[in-house]
Structure formats: structure tokens, C-alpha cells
PDB file of C-alpha atoms in Angstrom:
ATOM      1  CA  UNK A  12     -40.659   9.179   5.917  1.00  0.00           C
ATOM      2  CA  UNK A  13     -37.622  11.873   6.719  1.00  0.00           C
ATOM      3  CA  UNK A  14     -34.308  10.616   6.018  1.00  0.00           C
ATOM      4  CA  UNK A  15     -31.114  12.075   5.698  1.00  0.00           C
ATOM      5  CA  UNK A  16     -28.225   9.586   3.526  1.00  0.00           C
ATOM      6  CA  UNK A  17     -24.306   9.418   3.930  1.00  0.00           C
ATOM      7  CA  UNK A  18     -22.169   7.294   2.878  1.00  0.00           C
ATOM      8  CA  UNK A  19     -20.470   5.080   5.895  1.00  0.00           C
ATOM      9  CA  UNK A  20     -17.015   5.759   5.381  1.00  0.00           C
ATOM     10  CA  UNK A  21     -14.656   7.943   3.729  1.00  0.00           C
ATOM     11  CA  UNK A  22     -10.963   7.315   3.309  1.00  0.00           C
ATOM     12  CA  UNK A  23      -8.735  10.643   2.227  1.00  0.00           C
ATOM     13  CA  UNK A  24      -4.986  11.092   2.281  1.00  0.00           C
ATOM     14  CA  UNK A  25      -3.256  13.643   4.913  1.00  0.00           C
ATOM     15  CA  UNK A  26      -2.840  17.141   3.288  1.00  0.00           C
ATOM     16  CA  UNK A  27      -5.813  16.688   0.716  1.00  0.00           C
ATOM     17  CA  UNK A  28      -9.249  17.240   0.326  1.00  0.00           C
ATOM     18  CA  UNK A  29     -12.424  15.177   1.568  1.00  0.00           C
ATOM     19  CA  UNK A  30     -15.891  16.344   0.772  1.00  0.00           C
ATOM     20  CA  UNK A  31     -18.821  13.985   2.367  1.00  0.00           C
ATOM     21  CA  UNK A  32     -22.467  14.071   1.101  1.00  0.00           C
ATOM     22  CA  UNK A  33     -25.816  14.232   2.914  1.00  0.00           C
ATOM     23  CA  UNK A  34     -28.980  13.696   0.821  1.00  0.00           C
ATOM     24  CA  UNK A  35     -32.192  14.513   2.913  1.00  0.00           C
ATOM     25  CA  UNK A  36     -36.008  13.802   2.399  1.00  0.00           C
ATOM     26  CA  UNK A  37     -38.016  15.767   5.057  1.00  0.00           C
ATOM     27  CA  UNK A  38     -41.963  17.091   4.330  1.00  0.00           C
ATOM     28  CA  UNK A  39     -40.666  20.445   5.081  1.00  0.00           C
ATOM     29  CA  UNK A  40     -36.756  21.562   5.538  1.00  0.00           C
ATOM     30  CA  UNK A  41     -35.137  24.110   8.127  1.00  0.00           C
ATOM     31  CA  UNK A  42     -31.315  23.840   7.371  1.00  0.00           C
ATOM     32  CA  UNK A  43     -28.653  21.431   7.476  1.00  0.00           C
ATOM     33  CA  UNK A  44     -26.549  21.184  10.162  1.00  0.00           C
ATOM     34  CA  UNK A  45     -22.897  19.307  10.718  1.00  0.00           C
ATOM     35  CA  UNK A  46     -21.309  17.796  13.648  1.00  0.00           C
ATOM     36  CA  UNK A  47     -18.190  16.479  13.903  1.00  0.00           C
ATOM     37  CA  UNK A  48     -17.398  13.175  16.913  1.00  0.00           C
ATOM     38  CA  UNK A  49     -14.600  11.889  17.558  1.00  0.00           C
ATOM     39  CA  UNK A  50     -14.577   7.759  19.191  1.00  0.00           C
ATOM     40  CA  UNK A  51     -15.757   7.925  22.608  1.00  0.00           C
ATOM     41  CA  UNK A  52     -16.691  11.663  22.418  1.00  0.00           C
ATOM     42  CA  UNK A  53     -19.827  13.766  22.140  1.00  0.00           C
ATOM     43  CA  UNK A  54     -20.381  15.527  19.095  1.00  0.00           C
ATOM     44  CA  UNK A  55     -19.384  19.183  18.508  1.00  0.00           C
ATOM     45  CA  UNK A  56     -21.045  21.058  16.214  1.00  0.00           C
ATOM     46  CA  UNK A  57     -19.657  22.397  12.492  1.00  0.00           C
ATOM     47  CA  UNK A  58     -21.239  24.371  10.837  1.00  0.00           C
ATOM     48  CA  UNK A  59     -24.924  24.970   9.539  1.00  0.00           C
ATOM     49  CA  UNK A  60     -26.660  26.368   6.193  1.00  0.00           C
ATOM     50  CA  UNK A  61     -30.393  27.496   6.296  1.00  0.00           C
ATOM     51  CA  UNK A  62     -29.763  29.353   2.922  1.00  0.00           C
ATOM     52  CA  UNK A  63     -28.465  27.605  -0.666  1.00  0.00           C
ATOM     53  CA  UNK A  64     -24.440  28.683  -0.917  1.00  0.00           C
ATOM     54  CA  UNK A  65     -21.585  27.521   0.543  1.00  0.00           C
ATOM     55  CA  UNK A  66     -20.571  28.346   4.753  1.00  0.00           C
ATOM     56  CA  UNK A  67     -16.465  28.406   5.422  1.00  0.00           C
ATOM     57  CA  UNK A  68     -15.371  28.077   8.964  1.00  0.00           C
ATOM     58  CA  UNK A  69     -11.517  27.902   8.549  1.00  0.00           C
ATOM     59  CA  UNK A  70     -10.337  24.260   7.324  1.00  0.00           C
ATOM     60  CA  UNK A  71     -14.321  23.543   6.982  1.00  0.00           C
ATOM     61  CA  UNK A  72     -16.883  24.529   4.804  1.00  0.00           C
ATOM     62  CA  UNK A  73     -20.318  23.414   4.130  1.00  0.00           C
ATOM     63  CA  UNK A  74     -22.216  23.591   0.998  1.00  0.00           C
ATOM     64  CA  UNK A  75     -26.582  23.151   0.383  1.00  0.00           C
ATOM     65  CA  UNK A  76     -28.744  23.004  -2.280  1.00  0.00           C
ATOM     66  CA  UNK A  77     -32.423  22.580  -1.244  1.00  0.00           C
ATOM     67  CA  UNK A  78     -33.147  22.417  -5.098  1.00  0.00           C
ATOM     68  CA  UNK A  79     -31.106  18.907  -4.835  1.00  0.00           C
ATOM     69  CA  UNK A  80     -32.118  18.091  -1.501  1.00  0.00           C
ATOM     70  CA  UNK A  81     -28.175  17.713  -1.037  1.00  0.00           C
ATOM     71  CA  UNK A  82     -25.635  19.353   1.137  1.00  0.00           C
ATOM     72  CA  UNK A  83     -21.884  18.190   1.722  1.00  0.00           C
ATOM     73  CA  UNK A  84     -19.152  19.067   4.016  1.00  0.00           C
ATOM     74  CA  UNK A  85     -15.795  20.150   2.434  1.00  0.00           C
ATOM     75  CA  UNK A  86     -12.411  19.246   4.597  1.00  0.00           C
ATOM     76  CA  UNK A  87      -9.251  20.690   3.509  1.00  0.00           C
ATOM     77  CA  UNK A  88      -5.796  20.284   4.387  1.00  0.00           C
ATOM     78  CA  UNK A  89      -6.371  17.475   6.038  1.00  0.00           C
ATOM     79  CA  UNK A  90      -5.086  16.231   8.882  1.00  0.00           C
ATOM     80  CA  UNK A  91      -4.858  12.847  11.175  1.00  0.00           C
ATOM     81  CA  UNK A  92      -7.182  15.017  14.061  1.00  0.00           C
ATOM     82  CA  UNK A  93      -9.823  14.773  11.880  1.00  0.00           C
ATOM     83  CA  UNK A  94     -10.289  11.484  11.919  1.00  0.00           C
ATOM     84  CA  UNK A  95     -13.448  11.284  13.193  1.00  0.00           C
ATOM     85  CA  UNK A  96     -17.331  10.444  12.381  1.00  0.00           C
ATOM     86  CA  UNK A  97     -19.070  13.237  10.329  1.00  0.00           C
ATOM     87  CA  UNK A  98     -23.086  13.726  10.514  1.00  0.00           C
ATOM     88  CA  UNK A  99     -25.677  16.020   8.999  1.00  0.00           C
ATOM     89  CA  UNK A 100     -28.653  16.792  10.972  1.00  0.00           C
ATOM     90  CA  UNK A 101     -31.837  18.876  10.222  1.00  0.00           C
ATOM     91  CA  UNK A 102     -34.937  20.221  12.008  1.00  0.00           C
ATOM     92  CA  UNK A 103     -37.732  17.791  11.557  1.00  0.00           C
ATOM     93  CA  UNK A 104     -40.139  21.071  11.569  1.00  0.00           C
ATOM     94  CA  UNK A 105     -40.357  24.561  13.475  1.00  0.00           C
ATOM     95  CA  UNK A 106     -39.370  22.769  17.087  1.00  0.00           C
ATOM     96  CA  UNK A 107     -36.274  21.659  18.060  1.00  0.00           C
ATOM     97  CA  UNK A 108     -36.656  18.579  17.462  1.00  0.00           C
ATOM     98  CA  UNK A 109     -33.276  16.702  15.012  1.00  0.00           C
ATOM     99  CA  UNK A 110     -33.322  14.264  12.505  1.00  0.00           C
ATOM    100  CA  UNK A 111     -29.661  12.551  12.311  1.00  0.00           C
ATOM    101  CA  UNK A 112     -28.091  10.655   9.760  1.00  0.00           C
ATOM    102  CA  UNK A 113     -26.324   7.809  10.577  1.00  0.00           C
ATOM    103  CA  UNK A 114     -22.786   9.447  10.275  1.00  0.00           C
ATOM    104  CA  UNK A 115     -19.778   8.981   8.231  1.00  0.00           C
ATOM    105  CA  UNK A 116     -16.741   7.437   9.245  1.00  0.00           C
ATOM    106  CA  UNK A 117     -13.732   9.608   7.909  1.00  0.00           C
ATOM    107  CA  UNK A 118      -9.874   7.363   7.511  1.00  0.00           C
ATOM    108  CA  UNK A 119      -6.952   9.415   7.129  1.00  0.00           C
ATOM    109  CA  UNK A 120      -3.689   7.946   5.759  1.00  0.00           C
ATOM    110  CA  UNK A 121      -0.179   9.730   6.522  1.00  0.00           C
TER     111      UNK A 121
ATOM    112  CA  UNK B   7     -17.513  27.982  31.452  1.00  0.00           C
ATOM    113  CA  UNK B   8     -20.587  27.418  30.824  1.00  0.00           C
ATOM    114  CA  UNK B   9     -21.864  23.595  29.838  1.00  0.00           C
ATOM    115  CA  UNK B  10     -23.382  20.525  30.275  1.00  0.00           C
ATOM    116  CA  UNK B  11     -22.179  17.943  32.581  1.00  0.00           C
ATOM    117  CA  UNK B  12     -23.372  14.428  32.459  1.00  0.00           C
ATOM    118  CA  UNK B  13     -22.422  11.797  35.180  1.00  0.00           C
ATOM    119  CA  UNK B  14     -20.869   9.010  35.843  1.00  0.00           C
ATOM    120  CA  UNK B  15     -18.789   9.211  32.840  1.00  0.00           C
ATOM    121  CA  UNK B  16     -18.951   5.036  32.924  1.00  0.00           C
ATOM    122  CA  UNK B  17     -21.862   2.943  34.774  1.00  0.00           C
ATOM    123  CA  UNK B  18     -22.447  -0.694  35.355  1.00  0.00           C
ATOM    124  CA  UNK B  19     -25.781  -2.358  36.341  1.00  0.00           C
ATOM    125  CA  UNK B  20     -27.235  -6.103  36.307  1.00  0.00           C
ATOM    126  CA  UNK B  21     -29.862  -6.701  34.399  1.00  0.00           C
ATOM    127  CA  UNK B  22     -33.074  -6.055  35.827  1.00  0.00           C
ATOM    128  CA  UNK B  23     -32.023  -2.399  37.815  1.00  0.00           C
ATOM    129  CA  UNK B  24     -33.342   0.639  36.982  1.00  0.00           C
ATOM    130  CA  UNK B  25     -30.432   3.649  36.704  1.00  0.00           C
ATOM    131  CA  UNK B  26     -30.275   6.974  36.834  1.00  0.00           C
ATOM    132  CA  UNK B  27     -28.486   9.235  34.258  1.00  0.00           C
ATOM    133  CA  UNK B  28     -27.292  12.633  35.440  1.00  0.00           C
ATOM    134  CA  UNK B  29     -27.466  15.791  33.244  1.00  0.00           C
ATOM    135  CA  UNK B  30     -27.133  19.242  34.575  1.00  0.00           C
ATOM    136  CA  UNK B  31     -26.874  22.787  32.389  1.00  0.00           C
ATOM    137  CA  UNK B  32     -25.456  25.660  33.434  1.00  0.00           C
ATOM    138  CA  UNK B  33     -26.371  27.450  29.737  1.00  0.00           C
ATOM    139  CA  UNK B  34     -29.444  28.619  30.799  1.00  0.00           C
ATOM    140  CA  UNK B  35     -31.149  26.651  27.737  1.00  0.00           C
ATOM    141  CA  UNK B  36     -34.807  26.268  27.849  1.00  0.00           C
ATOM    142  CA  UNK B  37     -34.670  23.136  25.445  1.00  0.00           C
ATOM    143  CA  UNK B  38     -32.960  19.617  26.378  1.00  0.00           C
ATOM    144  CA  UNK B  39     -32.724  16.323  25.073  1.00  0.00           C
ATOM    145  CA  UNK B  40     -31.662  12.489  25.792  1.00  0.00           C
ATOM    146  CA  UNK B  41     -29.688  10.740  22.848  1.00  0.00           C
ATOM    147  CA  UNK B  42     -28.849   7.247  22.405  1.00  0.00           C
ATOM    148  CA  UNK B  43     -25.865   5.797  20.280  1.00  0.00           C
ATOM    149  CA  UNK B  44     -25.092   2.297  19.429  1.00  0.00           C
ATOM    150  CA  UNK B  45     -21.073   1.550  18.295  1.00  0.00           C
ATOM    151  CA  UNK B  46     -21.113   2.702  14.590  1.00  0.00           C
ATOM    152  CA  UNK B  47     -24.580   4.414  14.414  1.00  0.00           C
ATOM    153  CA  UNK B  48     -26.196   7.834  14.213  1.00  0.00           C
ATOM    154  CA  UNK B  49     -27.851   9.278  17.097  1.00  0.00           C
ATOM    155  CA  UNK B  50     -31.558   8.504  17.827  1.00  0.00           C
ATOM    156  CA  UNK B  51     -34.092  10.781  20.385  1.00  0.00           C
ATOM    157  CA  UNK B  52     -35.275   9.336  23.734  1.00  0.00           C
ATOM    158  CA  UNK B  53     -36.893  12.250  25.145  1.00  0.00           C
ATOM    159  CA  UNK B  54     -37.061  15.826  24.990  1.00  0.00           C
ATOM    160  CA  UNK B  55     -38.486  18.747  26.672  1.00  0.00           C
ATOM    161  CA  UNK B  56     -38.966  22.486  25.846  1.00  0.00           C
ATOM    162  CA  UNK B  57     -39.661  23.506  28.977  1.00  0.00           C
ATOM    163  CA  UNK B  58     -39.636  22.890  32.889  1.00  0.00           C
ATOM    164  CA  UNK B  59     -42.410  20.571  33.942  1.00  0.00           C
ATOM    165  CA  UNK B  60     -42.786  19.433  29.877  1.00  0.00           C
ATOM    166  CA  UNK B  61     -41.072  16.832  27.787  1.00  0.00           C
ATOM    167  CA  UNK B  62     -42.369  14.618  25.235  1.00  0.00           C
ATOM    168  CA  UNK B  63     -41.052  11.227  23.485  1.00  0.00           C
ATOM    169  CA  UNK B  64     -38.509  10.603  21.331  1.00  0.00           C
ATOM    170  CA  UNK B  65     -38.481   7.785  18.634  1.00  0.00           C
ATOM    171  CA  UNK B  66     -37.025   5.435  21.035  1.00  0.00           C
ATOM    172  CA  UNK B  67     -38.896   6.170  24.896  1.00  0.00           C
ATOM    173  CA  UNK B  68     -40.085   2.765  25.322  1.00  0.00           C
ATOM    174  CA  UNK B  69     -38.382   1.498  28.790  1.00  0.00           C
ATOM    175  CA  UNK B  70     -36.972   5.479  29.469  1.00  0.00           C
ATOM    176  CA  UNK B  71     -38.335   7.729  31.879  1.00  0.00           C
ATOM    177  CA  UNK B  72     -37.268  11.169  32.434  1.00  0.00           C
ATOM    178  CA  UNK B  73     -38.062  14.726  34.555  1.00  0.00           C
ATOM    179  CA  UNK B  74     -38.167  18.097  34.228  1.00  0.00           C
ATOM    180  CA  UNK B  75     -38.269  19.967  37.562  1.00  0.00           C
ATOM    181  CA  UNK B  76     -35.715  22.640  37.083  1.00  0.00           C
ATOM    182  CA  UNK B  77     -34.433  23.779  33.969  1.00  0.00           C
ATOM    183  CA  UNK B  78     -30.890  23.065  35.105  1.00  0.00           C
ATOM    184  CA  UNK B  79     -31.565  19.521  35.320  1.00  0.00           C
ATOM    185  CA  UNK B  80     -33.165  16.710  33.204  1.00  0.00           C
ATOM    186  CA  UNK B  81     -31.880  12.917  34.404  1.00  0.00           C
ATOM    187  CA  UNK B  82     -33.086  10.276  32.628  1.00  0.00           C
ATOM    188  CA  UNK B  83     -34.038   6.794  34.208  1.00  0.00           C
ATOM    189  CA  UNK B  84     -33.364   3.940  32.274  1.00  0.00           C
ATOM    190  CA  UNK B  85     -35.874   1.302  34.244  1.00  0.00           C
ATOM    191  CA  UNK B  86     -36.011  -2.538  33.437  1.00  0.00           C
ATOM    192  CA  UNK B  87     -38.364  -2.705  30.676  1.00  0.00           C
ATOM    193  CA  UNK B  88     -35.791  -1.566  28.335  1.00  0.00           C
ATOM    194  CA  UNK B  89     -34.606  -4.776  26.505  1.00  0.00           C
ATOM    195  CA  UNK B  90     -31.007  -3.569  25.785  1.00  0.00           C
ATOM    196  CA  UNK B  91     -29.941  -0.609  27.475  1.00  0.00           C
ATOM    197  CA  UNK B  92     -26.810  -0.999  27.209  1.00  0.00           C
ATOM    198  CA  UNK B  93     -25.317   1.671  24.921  1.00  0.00           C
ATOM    199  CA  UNK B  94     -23.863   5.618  24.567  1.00  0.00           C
ATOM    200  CA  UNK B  95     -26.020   7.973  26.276  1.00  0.00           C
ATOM    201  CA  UNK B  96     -26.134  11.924  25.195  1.00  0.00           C
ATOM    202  CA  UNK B  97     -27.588  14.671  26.921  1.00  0.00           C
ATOM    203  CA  UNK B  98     -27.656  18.242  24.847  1.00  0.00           C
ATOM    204  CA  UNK B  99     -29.607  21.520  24.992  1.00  0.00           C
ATOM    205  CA  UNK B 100     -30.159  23.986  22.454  1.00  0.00           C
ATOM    206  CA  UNK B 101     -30.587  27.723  22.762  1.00  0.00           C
ATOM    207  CA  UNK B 102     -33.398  28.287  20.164  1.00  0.00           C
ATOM    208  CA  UNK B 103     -34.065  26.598  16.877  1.00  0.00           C
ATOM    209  CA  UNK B 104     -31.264  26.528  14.205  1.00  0.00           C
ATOM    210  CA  UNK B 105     -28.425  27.079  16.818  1.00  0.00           C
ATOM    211  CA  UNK B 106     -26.610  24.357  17.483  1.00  0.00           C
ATOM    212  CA  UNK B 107     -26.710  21.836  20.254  1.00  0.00           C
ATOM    213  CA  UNK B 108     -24.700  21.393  23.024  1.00  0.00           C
ATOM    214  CA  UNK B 109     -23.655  18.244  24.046  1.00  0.00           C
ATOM    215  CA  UNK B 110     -22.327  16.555  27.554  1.00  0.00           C
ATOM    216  CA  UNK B 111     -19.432  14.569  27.313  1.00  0.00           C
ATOM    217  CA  UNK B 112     -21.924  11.073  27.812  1.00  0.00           C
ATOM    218  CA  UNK B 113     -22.406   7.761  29.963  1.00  0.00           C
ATOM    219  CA  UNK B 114     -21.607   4.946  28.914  1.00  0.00           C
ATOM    220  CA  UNK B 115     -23.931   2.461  29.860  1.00  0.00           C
ATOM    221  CA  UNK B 116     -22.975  -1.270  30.637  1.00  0.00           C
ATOM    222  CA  UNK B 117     -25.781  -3.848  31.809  1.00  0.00           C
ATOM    223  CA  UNK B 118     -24.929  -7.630  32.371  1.00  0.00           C
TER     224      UNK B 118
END
């Protein structure tokens, strides 16, 4: 079946770095997508990388390898807004239909 | 600004009602979709629909119903054959494949 993995939860320290993992099986692949939601909120979206290499939006960056079947979101810098649950996403073929994975919960300590 | 607005932000039903979700688009997207989220869980697919007068099931349509009569518009009706409706509901569109969704700010869903 298509799957996309991440871990549950992540716990990072305010002013540091956090990267979280996504580790996808799909029969075909069309990029990885990231979206960020904070409780009670709708997701916004990230960043996305159709290509190997790594994508930096500011704070944010987001890395793939579709040799590994892996991609990870970088946070730098952090700080106590991003708190929040992190998923990857990914085409399930040419439509627009998503696969999701099940999100990661990101802690932040002062 | 252009976006999606989904209403009632909160909505309460006894068991047994069907209920009507509200979500309207002013992004001029031809693709839409109904999500469902359960406290500490990903996001799974009730229905979507590529274009007016077309929509096809998600992973989860069993007890869902939905329209598409105006690209605008696509309300989803969750009807009494869905065993526990009671959950986060998402509505999103997407301009063309690979950009990224856009998502209303939800309903929160509460049957007794």
C-alpha cells in the first residue's frame, strides 16, 4: 500500500534546531509536500520538493531524496509559535488526490 | 482576500440527524475536497471533486454525501449512517496539481 512515516512527536529546545522525517512508499511519487497546524486550526502549507535538494523558505527548509524514499523538514531558530503538528503529504498519482501522514507533534521548551 | 470559508465554525446534533457542512471558495479553484481529523491524527479524504457536477470518494465516504453544483460551493452532508461523526471537518481546494492546498478554517462536529 502507500504510506508516508513520521515519528509522533518531537521535543526541541527554544533557539535550536528540529529536523522531522517523512519516509514514503507510493507505486509512483510526485513530490513531497509540508504543512504546518497548529491545535484547533487548519493546516497551512510549508513548503514542497518535486526535485532531490534541499527548499529554504526563511526559518524553514525542506530536504528530499527519492533515492531514499525520505524527505525531512528542517526548523531553525526555534521558537514557542511553532509549536505545532508537522505533516508530509504527497500526490497519490497525476490527480489531485493527497496521501497524509499522520503528523508530528513538535514540543518546544523555553 | 480571496479564501475558503467553512461554516458554523462549531455544530451540535443528536444522534440520528443528518447535517449539513458549509464550504464556499472564492479562489476560483476547479478542485475541492472534504477532510476528516480525529484529536491526534493525520487527515483522511471523504470526498473530492475536480469539477462542477463531478466528485468521487475518498477513503472514508461511507455515511457522507456531498454536491457539486457550482464551483464556488461543495457542502458536505454528514447523514445518519455514519457511526461516529463526530470529529474535525476540513474543506480545501487546490489550484492544479503540486500547488498547495487551501484550507477553511473547519467545523467541528459534536453528535450526542
Amino acid at each position: 500500500g502507500q504510506s508516508l512515516e513520521q515519528p509522533s512527536e518531537v521535543t526541541a529546545v527554544e533557539g535550536a534546531i528540529v529536523q522531522i522525517n517523512c519516509t514514503y512508499q507510493t507505486s509512483g511519487f510526485y513530490g513531497l509536500s509540508w504543512y504546518q497546524q497548529h491545535d484547533g486550526g487548519a493546516p497551512t502549507f510549508l513548503s514542497y520538493n518535486g526535485l532531490d535538494g534541499l527548499e529554504e523558505t526563511g526559518r524553514f527548509s525542506s530536504f528530499l531524496s527519492r533515492s531514499d524514499s525520505y524527505g525531512y523538514l528542517l526548523l531553525q531558530e526555534l521558537q514557542m509559535k511553532d509549536s505545532a503538528s508537522y505533516f508530509c503529504a504527497s500526490p497519490m498519482d497525476s490527480n489531485y488526490q493527497l496521501i497524509w501522514g499522520a503528523g508530528t507533534k513538535l514540543i518546544i521548551k523555553p | 482576500d480571496g479564501g475558503i470559508t467553512q461554516s458554523p465554525k462549531y455544530l451540535f446534533r443528536k444522534e440520528g440527524q443528518n447535517v449539513t457542512l458549509s464550504c464556499e471558495q472564492n479562489l476560483n479553484h476547479d478542485a475541492m475536497y472534504w477532510y476528516r481529523q480525529d484529536p491526534g491524527q493525520g487527515l483522511r479524504l471523504i470526498y473530492y471533486s475536480q469539477i462542477v457536477n463531478d466528485f468521487q470518494k475518498g477513503d472514508i465516504a461511507e455515511g457522507y454525501s456531498v454536491s457539486r453544483e457550482k464551483k464556488e460551493s461543495f457542502p458536505l452532508t454528514v447523514t445518519s449512517a455514519q457511526k461516529n461523526p463526530t470529529a474535525f471537518y476540513l474543506c480545501a481546494s487546490i489550484e492544479g496539481n503540486n500547488s498547495p492546498l487551501h484550507f477553511g478554517n473547519g467545523t467541528r462536529l459534536t453528535v450526542t
